[in-house]
Short mmCIF file of C-alpha atoms in Angstrom, two decimals:
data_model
loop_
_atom_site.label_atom_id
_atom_site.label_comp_id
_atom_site.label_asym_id
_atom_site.label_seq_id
_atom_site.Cartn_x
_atom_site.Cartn_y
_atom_site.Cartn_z
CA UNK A 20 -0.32 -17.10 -13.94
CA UNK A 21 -1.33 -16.05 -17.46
CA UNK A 22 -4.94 -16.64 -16.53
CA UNK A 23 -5.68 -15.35 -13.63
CA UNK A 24 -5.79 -11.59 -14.57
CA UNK A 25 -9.73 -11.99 -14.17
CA UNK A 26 -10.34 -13.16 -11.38
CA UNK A 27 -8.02 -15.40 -10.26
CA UNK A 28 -8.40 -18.90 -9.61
CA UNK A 29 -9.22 -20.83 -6.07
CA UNK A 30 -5.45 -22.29 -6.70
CA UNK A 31 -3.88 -19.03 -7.31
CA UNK A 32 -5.80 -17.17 -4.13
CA UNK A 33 -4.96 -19.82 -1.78
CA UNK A 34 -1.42 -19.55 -3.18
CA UNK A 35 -1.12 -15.78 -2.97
CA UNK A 36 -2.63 -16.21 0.94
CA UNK A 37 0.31 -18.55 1.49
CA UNK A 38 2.34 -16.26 0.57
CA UNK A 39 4.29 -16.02 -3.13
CA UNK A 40 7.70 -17.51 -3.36
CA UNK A 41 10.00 -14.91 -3.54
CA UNK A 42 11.30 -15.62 -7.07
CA UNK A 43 8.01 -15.39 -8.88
CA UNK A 44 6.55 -12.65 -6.73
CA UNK A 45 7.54 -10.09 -8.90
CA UNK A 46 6.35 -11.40 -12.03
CA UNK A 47 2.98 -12.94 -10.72
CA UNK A 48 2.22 -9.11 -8.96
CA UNK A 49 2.25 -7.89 -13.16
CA UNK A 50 -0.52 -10.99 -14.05
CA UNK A 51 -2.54 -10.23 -11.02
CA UNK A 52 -2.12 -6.45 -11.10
CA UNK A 53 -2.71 -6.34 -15.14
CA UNK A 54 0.53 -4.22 -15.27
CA UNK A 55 1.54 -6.67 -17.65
CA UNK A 56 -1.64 -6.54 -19.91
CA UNK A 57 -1.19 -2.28 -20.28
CA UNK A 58 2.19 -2.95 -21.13
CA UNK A 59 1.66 -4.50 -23.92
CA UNK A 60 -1.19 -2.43 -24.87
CA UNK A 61 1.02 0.28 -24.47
CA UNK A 62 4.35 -0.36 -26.39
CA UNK A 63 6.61 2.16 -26.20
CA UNK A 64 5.04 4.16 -24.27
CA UNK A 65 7.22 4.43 -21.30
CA UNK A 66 10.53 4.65 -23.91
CA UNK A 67 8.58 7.79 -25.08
CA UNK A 68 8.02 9.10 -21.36
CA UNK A 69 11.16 8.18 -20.63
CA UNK A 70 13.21 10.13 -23.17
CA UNK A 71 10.82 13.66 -22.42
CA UNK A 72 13.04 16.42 -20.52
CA UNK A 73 9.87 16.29 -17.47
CA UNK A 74 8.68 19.44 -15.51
CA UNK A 75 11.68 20.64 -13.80
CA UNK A 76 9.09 21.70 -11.10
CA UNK A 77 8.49 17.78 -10.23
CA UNK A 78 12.21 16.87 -11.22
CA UNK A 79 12.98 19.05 -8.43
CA UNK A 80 11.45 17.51 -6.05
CA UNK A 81 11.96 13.91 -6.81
CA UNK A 82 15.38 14.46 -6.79
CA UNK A 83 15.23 15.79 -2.77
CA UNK A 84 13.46 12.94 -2.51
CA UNK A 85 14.86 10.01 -3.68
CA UNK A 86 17.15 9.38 -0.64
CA UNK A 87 14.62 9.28 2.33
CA UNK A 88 12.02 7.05 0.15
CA UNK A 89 13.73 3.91 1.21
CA UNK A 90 16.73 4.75 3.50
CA UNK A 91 17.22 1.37 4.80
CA UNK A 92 16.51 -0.35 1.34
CA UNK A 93 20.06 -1.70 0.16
CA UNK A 94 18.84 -1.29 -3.36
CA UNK A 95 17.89 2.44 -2.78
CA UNK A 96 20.61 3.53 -0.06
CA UNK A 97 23.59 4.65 -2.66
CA UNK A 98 22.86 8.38 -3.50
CA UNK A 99 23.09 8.33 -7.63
CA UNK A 100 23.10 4.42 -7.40
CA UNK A 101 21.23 3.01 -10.05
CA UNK A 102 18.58 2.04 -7.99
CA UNK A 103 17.62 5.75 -7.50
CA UNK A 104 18.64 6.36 -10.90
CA UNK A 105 16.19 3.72 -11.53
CA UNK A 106 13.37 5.18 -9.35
CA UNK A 107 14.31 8.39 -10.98
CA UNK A 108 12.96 7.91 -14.57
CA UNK A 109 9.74 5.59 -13.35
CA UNK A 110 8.52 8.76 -11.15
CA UNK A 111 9.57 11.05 -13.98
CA UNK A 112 7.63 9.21 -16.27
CA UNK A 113 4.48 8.86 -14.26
CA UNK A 114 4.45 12.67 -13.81
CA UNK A 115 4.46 12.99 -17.30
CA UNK A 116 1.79 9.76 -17.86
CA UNK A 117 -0.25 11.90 -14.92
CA UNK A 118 0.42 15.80 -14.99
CA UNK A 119 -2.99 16.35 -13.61
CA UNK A 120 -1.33 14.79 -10.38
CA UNK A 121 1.98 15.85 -10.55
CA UNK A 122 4.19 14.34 -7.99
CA UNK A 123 3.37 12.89 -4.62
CA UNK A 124 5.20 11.89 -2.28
CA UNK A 125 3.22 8.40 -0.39
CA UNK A 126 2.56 6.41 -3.88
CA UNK A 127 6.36 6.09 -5.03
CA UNK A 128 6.31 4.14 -1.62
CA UNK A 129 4.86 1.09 -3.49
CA UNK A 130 7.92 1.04 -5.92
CA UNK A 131 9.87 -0.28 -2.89
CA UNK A 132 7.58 -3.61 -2.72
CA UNK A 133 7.86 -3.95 -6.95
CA UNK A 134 11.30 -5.38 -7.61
CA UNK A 135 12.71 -2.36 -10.56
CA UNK A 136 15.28 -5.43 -11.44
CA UNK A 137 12.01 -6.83 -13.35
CA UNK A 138 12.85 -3.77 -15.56
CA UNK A 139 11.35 0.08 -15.61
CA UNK A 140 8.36 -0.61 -17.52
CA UNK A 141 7.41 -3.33 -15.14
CA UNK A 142 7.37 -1.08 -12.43
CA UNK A 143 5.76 2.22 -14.20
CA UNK A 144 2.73 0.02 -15.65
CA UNK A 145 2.72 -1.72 -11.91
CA UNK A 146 2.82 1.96 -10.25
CA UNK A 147 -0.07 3.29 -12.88
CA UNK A 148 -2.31 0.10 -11.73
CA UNK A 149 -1.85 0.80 -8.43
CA UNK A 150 -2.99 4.37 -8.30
CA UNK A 151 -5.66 3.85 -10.96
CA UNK A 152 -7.06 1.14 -10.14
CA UNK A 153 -6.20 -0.72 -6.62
CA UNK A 154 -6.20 3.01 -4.92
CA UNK A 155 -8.16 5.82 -7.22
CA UNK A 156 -8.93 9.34 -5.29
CA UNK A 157 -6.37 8.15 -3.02
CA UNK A 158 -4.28 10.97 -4.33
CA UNK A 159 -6.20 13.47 -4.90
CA UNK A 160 -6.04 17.22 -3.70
CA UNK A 161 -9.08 16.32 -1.58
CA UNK A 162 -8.50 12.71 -0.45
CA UNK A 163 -12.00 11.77 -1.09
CA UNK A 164 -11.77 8.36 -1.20
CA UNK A 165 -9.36 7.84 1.79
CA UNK A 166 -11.99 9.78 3.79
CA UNK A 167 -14.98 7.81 2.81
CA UNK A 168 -12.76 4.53 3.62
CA UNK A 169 -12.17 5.98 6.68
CA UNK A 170 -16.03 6.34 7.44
CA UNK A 171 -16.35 2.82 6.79
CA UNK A 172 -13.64 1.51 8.62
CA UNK A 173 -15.26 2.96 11.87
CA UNK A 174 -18.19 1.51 11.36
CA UNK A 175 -16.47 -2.03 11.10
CA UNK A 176 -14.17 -1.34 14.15
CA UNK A 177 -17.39 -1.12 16.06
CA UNK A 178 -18.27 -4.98 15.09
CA UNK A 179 -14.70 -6.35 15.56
CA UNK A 180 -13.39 -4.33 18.68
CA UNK A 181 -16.30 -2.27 20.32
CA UNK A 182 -13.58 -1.61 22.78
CA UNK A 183 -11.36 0.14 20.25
CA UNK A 184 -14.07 1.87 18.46
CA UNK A 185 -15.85 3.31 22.10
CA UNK A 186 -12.25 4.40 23.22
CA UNK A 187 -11.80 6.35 20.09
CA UNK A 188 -14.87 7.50 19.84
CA UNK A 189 -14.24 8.96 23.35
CA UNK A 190 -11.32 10.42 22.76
CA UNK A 191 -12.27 12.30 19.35
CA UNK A 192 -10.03 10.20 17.27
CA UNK A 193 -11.19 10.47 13.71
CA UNK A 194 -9.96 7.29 11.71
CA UNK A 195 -8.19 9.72 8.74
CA UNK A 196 -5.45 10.85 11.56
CA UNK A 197 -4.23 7.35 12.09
CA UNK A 198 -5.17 5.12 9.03
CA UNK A 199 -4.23 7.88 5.87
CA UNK A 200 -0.65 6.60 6.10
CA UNK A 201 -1.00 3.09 6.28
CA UNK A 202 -3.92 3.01 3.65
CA UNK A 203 -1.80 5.87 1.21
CA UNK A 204 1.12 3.65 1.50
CA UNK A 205 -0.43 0.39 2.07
CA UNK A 206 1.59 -0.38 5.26
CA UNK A 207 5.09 0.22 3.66
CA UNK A 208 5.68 2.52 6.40
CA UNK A 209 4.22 0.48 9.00
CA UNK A 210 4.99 -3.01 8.84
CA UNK A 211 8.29 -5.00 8.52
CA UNK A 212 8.91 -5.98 5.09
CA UNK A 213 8.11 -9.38 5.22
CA UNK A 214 4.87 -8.65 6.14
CA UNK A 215 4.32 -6.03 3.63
CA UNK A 216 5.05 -8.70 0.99
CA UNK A 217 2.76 -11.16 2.22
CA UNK A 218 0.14 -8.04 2.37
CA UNK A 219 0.60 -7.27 -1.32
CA UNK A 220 0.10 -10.76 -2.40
CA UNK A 221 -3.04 -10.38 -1.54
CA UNK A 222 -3.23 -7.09 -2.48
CA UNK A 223 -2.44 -7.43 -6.11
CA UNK A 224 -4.71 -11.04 -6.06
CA UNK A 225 -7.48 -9.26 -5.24
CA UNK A 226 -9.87 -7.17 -7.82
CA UNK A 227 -11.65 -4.75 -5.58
CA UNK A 228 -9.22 -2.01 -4.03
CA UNK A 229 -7.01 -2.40 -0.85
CA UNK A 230 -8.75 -5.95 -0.86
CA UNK A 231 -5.60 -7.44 1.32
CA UNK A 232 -7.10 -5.48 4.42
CA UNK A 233 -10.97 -5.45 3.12
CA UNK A 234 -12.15 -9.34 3.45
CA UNK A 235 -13.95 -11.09 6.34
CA UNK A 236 -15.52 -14.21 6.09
CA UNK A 237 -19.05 -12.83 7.22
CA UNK A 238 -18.85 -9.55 5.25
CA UNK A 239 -18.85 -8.74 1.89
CA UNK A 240 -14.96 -9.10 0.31
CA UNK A 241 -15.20 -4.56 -0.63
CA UNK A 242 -16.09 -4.31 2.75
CA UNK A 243 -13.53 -4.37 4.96
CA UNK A 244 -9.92 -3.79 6.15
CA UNK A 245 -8.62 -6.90 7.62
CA UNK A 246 -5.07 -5.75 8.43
CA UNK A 247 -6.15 -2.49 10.17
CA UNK A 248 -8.49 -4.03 12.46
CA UNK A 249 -6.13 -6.49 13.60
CA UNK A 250 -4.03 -3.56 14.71
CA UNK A 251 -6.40 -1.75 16.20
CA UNK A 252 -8.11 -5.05 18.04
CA UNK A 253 -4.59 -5.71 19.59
CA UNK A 254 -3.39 -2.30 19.88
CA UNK A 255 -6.97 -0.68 21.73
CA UNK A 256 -9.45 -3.89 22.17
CA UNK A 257 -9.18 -4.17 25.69
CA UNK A 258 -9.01 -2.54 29.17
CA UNK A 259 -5.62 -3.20 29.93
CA UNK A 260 -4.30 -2.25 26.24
CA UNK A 261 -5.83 1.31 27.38
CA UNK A 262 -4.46 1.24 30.57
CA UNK A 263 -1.53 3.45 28.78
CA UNK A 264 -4.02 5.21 26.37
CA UNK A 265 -5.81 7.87 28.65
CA UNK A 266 -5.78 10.85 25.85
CA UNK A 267 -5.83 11.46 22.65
CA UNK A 268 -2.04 11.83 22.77
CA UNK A 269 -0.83 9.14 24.64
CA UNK A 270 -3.82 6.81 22.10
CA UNK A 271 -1.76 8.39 19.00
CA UNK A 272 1.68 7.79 19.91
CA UNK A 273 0.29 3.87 20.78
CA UNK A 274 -0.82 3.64 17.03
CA UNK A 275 2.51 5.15 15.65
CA UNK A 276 4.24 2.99 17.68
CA UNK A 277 2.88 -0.56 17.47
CA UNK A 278 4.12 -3.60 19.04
CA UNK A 279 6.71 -5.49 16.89
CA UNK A 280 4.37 -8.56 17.68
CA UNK A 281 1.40 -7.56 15.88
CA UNK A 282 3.55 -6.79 12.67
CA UNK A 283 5.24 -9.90 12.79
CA UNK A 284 4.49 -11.71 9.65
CA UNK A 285 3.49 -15.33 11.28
CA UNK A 286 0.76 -13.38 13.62
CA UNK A 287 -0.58 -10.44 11.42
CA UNK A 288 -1.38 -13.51 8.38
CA UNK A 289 -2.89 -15.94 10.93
CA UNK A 290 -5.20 -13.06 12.67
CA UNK A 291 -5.98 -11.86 9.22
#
């Protein structure tokens, strides 16, 4: 894995797009994500964050927070457990690494998917690669970047499911109410966890941003959002899918609710 930082190799794509055994997964996210590389160009850094008192004004919060991150997560569940003891100092530490941004709720989501038994500075290096560079402007005060992305994944729809993109169009359905979560959180709200996983793999192995839903063969690989326009395809791309979807309400409790089937790991990685 040590060489594939930049870009990876054919072998290590087609194994990330198989899916990462579960024992290496953890350590072959830090090689792809370069977590490990500002690690170790940053020794002792997160010891340093680590042992700073924080803003009590983010400590605050985190600390109502912690529970409801990952309630069915058996490694977050036990209130003062150490995994949200754990959690705890990596979100401290980032609002410390970060004050501009302060805390926010939807990134600490991707802690979930980063196994913390790797050890804290694992995940804090992972975390600051994520926001900086796999999902900058996501956070934002403005969401810039999540709106533009949302710009471009209508334009897309309308060449993979002109069904979907015509209904919404219709019904005045502008992509940033549906796709902010699942793009802020990278599905780990949405899907099961096994298919979040296999998501990240290809996540992490890619260089440009959200690349694990922004690849088709005939576009270019910055381009696109493969994931989300499998759910929308399957959820709106044809006449009897919006037999059920007559308004805008009825259309946005379909895409808060989507069918088990299209989440399921063995279908969402073969459509993708």
């Amino acid at each position: 894995w040590g060489g594939c930082v930049a870009p990876p190799t054919p072998q290590i794509r087609l194994r990330c797009q198989k899916g990462i055994p579960p024992s290496l997964r953890g350590r072959a996210w830090q090689y792809l994500s370069g977590s490990k590389v500002k690690l170790e160009q940053n020794i002792g850094k997160f010891d340093e964050l680590d042992l700073l008192p924080g803003d009590p004004k983010w400590l605050d919060v985190i600390e109502r927070d912690l529970h409801r991150q990952f309630p069915f997560h058996e490694m977050f569940v036990s209130r003062g457990g150490h995994g949200q003891q754990d959690l705890f100092r990596v979100l401290k530490a980032y609002t410390l690494y970060r004050p501009e941004e302060g805390y926010w709720d939807v990134p600490w989501r991707h802690l979930g998917a980063h196994p913390l038994s790797l050890g804290l500075q694992q995940a804090f290096w992972c975390l600051v690669q994520i926001c900086e560079k796999y999902l900058p402007g996501y956070y934002s005060e403005k969401l810039e970047a999540i709106q533009l992305d949302g710009q471009i994944l209508f334009s897309l729809l309308h060449k993979v499911s002109p069904v979907a993109y015509k209904h919404l169009s219709k019904q005045k359905i502008d992509p940033i109410l549906y796709m902010t979560e699942w793009f802020m959180c990278a599905f780990s709200r949405t899907l099961p966890w096994s298919s979040v996983l296999r998501v990240w793999d290809m996540f992490f192995c890619e260089a440009s941003p959200c690349a694990a839903w922004r690849s088709l063969p005939h576009l270019s690989p910055c381009r696109d959002f493969r994931v989300v326009l499998v759910l929308l395809k399957h959820t709106l791309g044809s006449s009897d899918k919006l037999k059920s979807c007559q308004g805008q309400y009825e259309t946005m409790e379909r895409l808060r609710a989507l069918s088990p089937k299209i989440m399921q790991e063995t279908f969402l990685v073969q459509e993708v």
